[in-house]
Amino acid sequence: LDYSPIPPPADIAVAQVTPHIRCPAGAGQQECNSATCTKVGVPVCLFDSEPDEPVSLYLRSGLCFTCQRLLNEKRRTQRKRKGDVNRPNNSDASATAQKRFRISGEILDLNPDAIIVNGPIEGTKHHGPGYEYTEIMPDVQHILAEASQESEQLSASLAAFNQHPPPLNSQEHADIEALYNKTFLTVSKGIFLLSQWKSSFDTIIATAAVAEKATEEALDGTSIADVVASAAAVAAAQSAETGEEASPNMIPLLLAADNKEDDSELKEEHKNMVNV
């Protein structure tokens, strides 16, 4: 993260189509959200090694690095004090203990039953050239069909016991555990591929928007050049007809082009009247 640069429009356009680079609105310019701080509160992410993970709190909080760090320390202190209060009842604390993970430099407290899909699972892959959202969706549909079949098998296996689970460590229990793990893995593949479909779709849309904007800017620049070139050609033609030296000023050139267009319109109107 870097709080000092102010990204130009070209860098912002590149960041929109590059998942490893982030240029949030107000980067390098917006002041810290803290009432008593005048430092820059929105940095530029020069490189994100894990673009599929949640965005860092430093990028989305609007606080400068120092204020955000102080706020993080304050929250950690409050959590520690809360833990000290609940410490006498160790059984309840262990039952509701949260999982702690470090993501993008931030420590997140997740619920005990939280499920994390950490990167591509065997049989899946990240989107990229030759494997974008149009190719990913058929794989998602195929995997979801497999998950549906496996869940039906799991339900049928349980129904065979008339709502009474099999004995622990029995062969029937092991078979159901294996089928559950297989179904869980298939569903996880589907979730990961669906996330890749969304990432690919967003990237393609952003790339198209940048290309369209670049084309519009190029056309705008070309139109001005065409007008000047046309005006110069008209002025040169008139100079050749009258024997006068062409003016180097832009205004006479543009006026000459405008007069030429007016003459063409009058000739066309006269021609139409004659035809009538």
Protein backbone atom coordinates (compact mmCIF):
# COMPACT_ATOMS: atom_id res chain seq x y z
CA LEU A 1 0.00 0.00 0.00
CA ASP A 2 1.20 3.51 -0.81
CA TYR A 3 -0.54 6.68 0.38
CA SER A 4 1.63 9.15 -1.56
CA PRO A 5 0.85 8.77 -5.30
CA ILE A 6 -2.20 10.26 -7.00
CA PRO A 7 -3.06 7.78 -9.77
CA PRO A 8 -3.69 9.32 -13.21
CA PRO A 9 -6.69 8.18 -15.30
CA ALA A 10 -4.49 5.78 -17.26
CA ASP A 11 -3.41 3.96 -14.07
CA ILE A 12 -7.01 3.83 -12.84
CA ALA A 13 -8.05 2.24 -16.13
CA VAL A 14 -5.29 -0.37 -15.84
CA ALA A 15 -6.31 -1.13 -12.25
CA GLN A 16 -9.89 -1.80 -13.37
CA VAL A 17 -8.73 -4.71 -15.51
CA THR A 18 -5.82 -5.91 -13.32
CA PRO A 19 -6.97 -7.76 -10.18
CA HIS A 20 -3.58 -7.36 -8.47
CA ILE A 21 -3.72 -3.53 -8.57
CA ARG A 22 -6.32 -1.38 -6.81
CA CYS A 23 -6.92 2.37 -7.17
CA PRO A 24 -9.89 3.21 -4.91
CA ALA A 25 -11.83 6.44 -5.36
CA GLY A 26 -9.93 9.31 -3.73
CA ALA A 27 -6.61 7.43 -3.65
CA GLY A 28 -3.74 9.75 -2.75
CA GLN A 29 -6.08 12.73 -2.26
CA GLN A 30 -8.93 12.05 0.17
CA GLU A 31 -8.15 13.11 3.71
CA CYS A 32 -8.38 10.75 6.66
CA ASN A 33 -11.90 10.26 8.03
CA SER A 34 -10.64 11.07 11.51
CA ALA A 35 -11.82 14.55 12.51
CA THR A 36 -8.42 15.57 13.88
CA CYS A 37 -6.21 14.13 11.12
CA THR A 38 -5.29 15.73 7.79
CA LYS A 39 -3.23 12.89 6.34
CA VAL A 40 -4.24 10.96 3.22
CA GLY A 41 -6.78 8.28 4.14
CA VAL A 42 -7.03 6.28 0.89
CA PRO A 43 -3.92 4.48 -0.41
CA VAL A 44 -3.09 2.82 -3.71
CA CYS A 45 -2.61 -0.94 -3.65
CA LEU A 46 0.51 -1.42 -5.78
CA PHE A 47 0.25 -5.24 -5.71
CA ASP A 48 -2.26 -7.59 -4.10
CA SER A 49 -0.84 -11.12 -3.87
CA GLU A 50 -4.30 -12.55 -3.05
CA PRO A 51 -6.83 -10.58 -5.18
CA ASP A 52 -9.58 -13.13 -4.49
CA GLU A 53 -9.45 -12.45 -0.74
CA PRO A 54 -11.49 -9.64 0.90
CA VAL A 55 -10.09 -6.14 0.39
CA SER A 56 -7.76 -4.91 3.12
CA LEU A 57 -9.35 -2.72 5.79
CA TYR A 58 -6.70 -0.07 5.08
CA LEU A 59 -8.12 0.30 1.54
CA ARG A 60 -11.78 0.64 2.50
CA SER A 61 -11.86 2.33 5.92
CA GLY A 62 -10.93 5.86 4.75
CA LEU A 63 -8.47 6.23 7.65
CA CYS A 64 -4.77 6.95 7.27
CA PHE A 65 -2.31 4.24 8.22
CA THR A 66 -1.67 5.63 11.71
CA CYS A 67 -5.33 6.14 12.63
CA GLN A 68 -6.28 2.70 11.32
CA ARG A 69 -3.46 1.08 13.26
CA LEU A 70 -4.55 2.83 16.48
CA LEU A 71 -8.13 1.70 15.88
CA ASN A 72 -6.97 -1.89 15.36
CA GLU A 73 -5.03 -1.82 18.63
CA LYS A 74 -8.06 -0.41 20.45
CA ARG A 75 -10.26 -3.21 19.13
CA ARG A 76 -7.74 -5.87 20.13
CA THR A 77 -7.59 -4.43 23.63
CA GLN A 78 -11.37 -4.46 23.91
CA ARG A 79 -11.51 -8.09 22.77
CA LYS A 80 -8.89 -9.06 25.34
CA ARG A 81 -10.82 -7.35 28.14
CA LYS A 82 -14.02 -9.04 27.04
CA GLY A 83 -12.22 -12.37 27.07
CA ASP A 84 -11.01 -11.76 30.62
CA VAL A 85 -14.60 -11.12 31.76
CA ASN A 86 -15.85 -14.35 30.22
CA ARG A 87 -12.88 -16.42 31.37
CA PRO A 88 -14.47 -17.95 34.55
CA ASN A 89 -16.96 -19.92 32.45
CA ASN A 90 -14.42 -21.84 30.39
CA SER A 91 -16.92 -24.40 29.10
CA ASP A 92 -19.15 -21.75 27.51
CA ALA A 93 -16.16 -19.85 26.13
CA SER A 94 -14.77 -22.93 24.44
CA ALA A 95 -18.19 -23.77 22.98
CA THR A 96 -18.50 -20.34 21.32
CA ALA A 97 -14.81 -19.76 20.54
CA GLN A 98 -14.23 -18.09 17.20
CA LYS A 99 -11.72 -19.06 14.56
CA ARG A 100 -9.03 -16.47 13.91
CA PHE A 101 -7.48 -16.06 10.47
CA ARG A 102 -5.07 -13.55 8.98
CA ILE A 103 -6.26 -12.33 5.57
CA SER A 104 -4.52 -9.50 3.69
CA GLY A 105 -2.69 -8.50 6.86
CA GLU A 106 -5.88 -8.32 8.94
CA ILE A 107 -6.97 -10.77 11.63
CA LEU A 108 -10.58 -11.85 11.18
CA ASP A 109 -12.74 -13.61 13.77
CA LEU A 110 -14.94 -16.21 12.10
CA ASN A 111 -17.75 -18.29 13.52
CA PRO A 112 -16.88 -21.85 14.59
CA ASP A 113 -18.97 -23.27 11.74
CA ALA A 114 -17.47 -20.98 9.08
CA ILE A 115 -16.46 -22.72 5.84
CA ILE A 116 -13.52 -21.39 3.81
CA VAL A 117 -12.72 -22.32 0.21
CA ASN A 118 -9.03 -21.47 0.05
CA GLY A 119 -8.07 -21.31 -3.61
CA PRO A 120 -8.73 -23.75 -6.45
CA ILE A 121 -9.70 -27.30 -5.44
CA GLU A 122 -8.40 -30.30 -7.36
CA GLY A 123 -10.31 -30.44 -10.63
CA THR A 124 -10.85 -26.67 -10.82
CA LYS A 125 -8.71 -23.68 -11.78
CA HIS A 126 -8.65 -19.89 -11.84
CA HIS A 127 -10.18 -18.07 -14.76
CA GLY A 128 -7.78 -16.83 -17.41
CA PRO A 129 -7.12 -16.75 -21.18
CA GLY A 130 -9.07 -19.57 -22.79
CA TYR A 131 -11.07 -20.20 -19.63
CA GLU A 132 -13.41 -17.30 -19.00
CA TYR A 133 -17.02 -17.06 -17.84
CA THR A 134 -18.45 -18.59 -21.02
CA GLU A 135 -16.33 -21.73 -20.52
CA ILE A 136 -16.74 -21.80 -16.73
CA MET A 137 -20.55 -21.90 -16.60
CA PRO A 138 -20.89 -25.37 -18.24
CA ASP A 139 -18.42 -26.72 -15.65
CA VAL A 140 -20.46 -25.13 -12.86
CA GLN A 141 -23.65 -26.73 -14.16
CA HIS A 142 -21.93 -30.13 -14.48
CA ILE A 143 -20.58 -29.99 -10.92
CA LEU A 144 -23.93 -28.89 -9.50
CA ALA A 145 -25.57 -31.85 -11.24
CA GLU A 146 -23.01 -34.16 -9.59
CA ALA A 147 -23.65 -32.54 -6.21
CA SER A 148 -27.38 -33.09 -6.62
CA GLN A 149 -26.91 -36.79 -7.37
CA GLU A 150 -24.51 -37.27 -4.44
CA SER A 151 -26.84 -35.49 -2.02
CA GLU A 152 -29.67 -37.78 -3.12
CA GLN A 153 -27.45 -40.80 -2.46
CA LEU A 154 -26.60 -39.43 0.97
CA SER A 155 -30.27 -38.91 1.77
CA ALA A 156 -31.13 -42.43 0.58
CA SER A 157 -28.37 -43.90 2.76
CA LEU A 158 -29.81 -42.25 5.85
CA ALA A 159 -33.36 -43.26 4.96
CA ALA A 160 -32.29 -46.89 5.05
CA PHE A 161 -31.82 -46.61 8.83
CA ASN A 162 -35.37 -45.29 9.43
CA GLN A 163 -34.15 -41.99 10.92
CA HIS A 164 -31.80 -43.83 13.32
CA PRO A 165 -28.11 -43.23 12.62
CA PRO A 166 -25.81 -46.24 12.34
CA PRO A 167 -23.54 -47.22 15.24
CA LEU A 168 -20.31 -45.27 15.62
CA ASN A 169 -17.27 -46.81 13.89
CA SER A 170 -19.47 -49.26 12.00
CA GLN A 171 -19.02 -49.89 8.28
CA GLU A 172 -22.32 -48.14 7.58
CA HIS A 173 -21.13 -45.07 9.51
CA ALA A 174 -17.87 -45.04 7.54
CA ASP A 175 -19.75 -45.29 4.24
CA ILE A 176 -21.97 -42.33 5.12
CA GLU A 177 -18.94 -40.28 6.21
CA ALA A 178 -17.22 -41.02 2.90
CA LEU A 179 -20.30 -40.04 0.92
CA TYR A 180 -20.65 -36.82 2.94
CA ASN A 181 -17.01 -35.88 2.29
CA LYS A 182 -17.47 -36.56 -1.43
CA THR A 183 -20.61 -34.39 -1.58
CA PHE A 184 -18.95 -31.62 0.43
CA LEU A 185 -15.96 -31.59 -1.94
CA THR A 186 -18.20 -31.40 -5.00
CA VAL A 187 -20.22 -28.52 -3.56
CA SER A 188 -16.97 -26.70 -2.68
CA LYS A 189 -15.80 -27.06 -6.27
CA GLY A 190 -19.07 -25.55 -7.47
CA ILE A 191 -18.74 -22.59 -5.06
CA PHE A 192 -15.17 -21.91 -6.17
CA LEU A 193 -16.01 -22.11 -9.88
CA LEU A 194 -19.03 -19.86 -9.40
CA SER A 195 -16.77 -17.27 -7.74
CA GLN A 196 -14.39 -17.56 -10.71
CA TRP A 197 -17.29 -17.07 -13.11
CA LYS A 198 -18.20 -13.81 -11.33
CA SER A 199 -14.57 -12.64 -11.27
CA SER A 200 -14.16 -13.39 -14.99
CA PHE A 201 -17.45 -11.70 -15.87
CA ASP A 202 -16.55 -8.53 -13.93
CA THR A 203 -13.08 -8.42 -15.53
CA ILE A 204 -14.48 -8.75 -19.06
CA ILE A 205 -17.05 -6.00 -18.42
CA ALA A 206 -14.40 -3.67 -16.98
CA THR A 207 -12.04 -4.36 -19.89
CA ALA A 208 -14.78 -3.62 -22.42
CA ALA A 209 -15.63 -0.36 -20.63
CA VAL A 210 -12.00 0.76 -20.69
CA ALA A 211 -11.65 -0.14 -24.37
CA GLU A 212 -14.85 1.74 -25.23
CA LYS A 213 -13.66 4.81 -23.36
CA ALA A 214 -10.27 4.67 -25.09
CA THR A 215 -12.00 4.39 -28.48
CA GLU A 216 -14.22 7.39 -27.73
CA GLU A 217 -11.22 9.44 -26.69
CA ALA A 218 -9.37 8.43 -29.86
CA LEU A 219 -12.36 9.35 -32.02
CA ASP A 220 -12.70 12.69 -30.26
CA GLY A 221 -9.04 13.46 -30.91
CA THR A 222 -9.32 12.36 -34.55
CA SER A 223 -12.39 14.49 -35.22
CA ILE A 224 -10.54 17.67 -34.26
CA ALA A 225 -7.61 16.75 -36.47
CA ASP A 226 -9.98 15.98 -39.36
CA VAL A 227 -11.69 19.37 -39.02
CA VAL A 228 -8.37 21.22 -39.10
CA ALA A 229 -7.11 19.16 -42.04
CA SER A 230 -10.35 19.72 -43.95
CA ALA A 231 -10.23 23.45 -43.25
CA ALA A 232 -6.63 23.63 -44.44
CA ALA A 233 -7.53 21.78 -47.64
CA VAL A 234 -10.43 24.13 -48.36
CA ALA A 235 -8.30 27.19 -47.69
CA ALA A 236 -5.58 25.88 -49.97
CA ALA A 237 -8.09 25.26 -52.74
CA GLN A 238 -9.54 28.75 -52.40
CA SER A 239 -6.04 30.22 -52.38
CA ALA A 240 -5.25 28.42 -55.61
CA GLU A 241 -8.44 29.77 -57.20
CA THR A 242 -8.02 33.41 -56.07
CA GLY A 243 -4.24 33.58 -56.09
CA GLU A 244 -4.20 34.79 -52.48
CA GLU A 245 -1.75 33.39 -49.94
CA ALA A 246 -3.32 30.95 -47.47
CA SER A 247 -3.65 32.25 -43.90
CA PRO A 248 -1.68 30.37 -41.21
CA ASN A 249 -4.30 31.19 -38.54
CA MET A 250 -6.72 28.49 -37.32
CA ILE A 251 -9.83 30.71 -37.38
CA PRO A 252 -9.70 31.60 -41.09
CA LEU A 253 -9.16 27.93 -41.88
CA LEU A 254 -12.21 26.88 -39.91
CA LEU A 255 -14.30 29.69 -41.43
CA ALA A 256 -13.18 28.60 -44.88
CA ALA A 257 -14.29 25.05 -44.16
CA ASP A 258 -17.62 26.32 -42.87
CA ASN A 259 -18.12 28.47 -45.98
CA LYS A 260 -17.27 25.51 -48.17
CA GLU A 261 -19.91 23.40 -46.42
CA ASP A 262 -22.46 26.24 -46.81
CA ASP A 263 -21.72 26.46 -50.56
CA SER A 264 -22.23 22.73 -50.90
CA GLU A 265 -25.57 22.92 -49.10
CA LEU A 266 -26.74 25.81 -51.35
CA LYS A 267 -25.76 23.92 -54.49
CA GLU A 268 -27.59 20.84 -53.27
CA GLU A 269 -30.71 22.90 -52.46
CA HIS A 270 -30.63 24.58 -55.90
CA LYS A 271 -30.27 21.20 -57.56
CA ASN A 272 -33.31 19.88 -55.70
CA MET A 273 -35.38 22.94 -56.74
CA VAL A 274 -34.45 22.43 -60.39
CA ASN A 275 -35.42 18.76 -60.16
CA VAL A 276 -38.81 19.73 -58.75
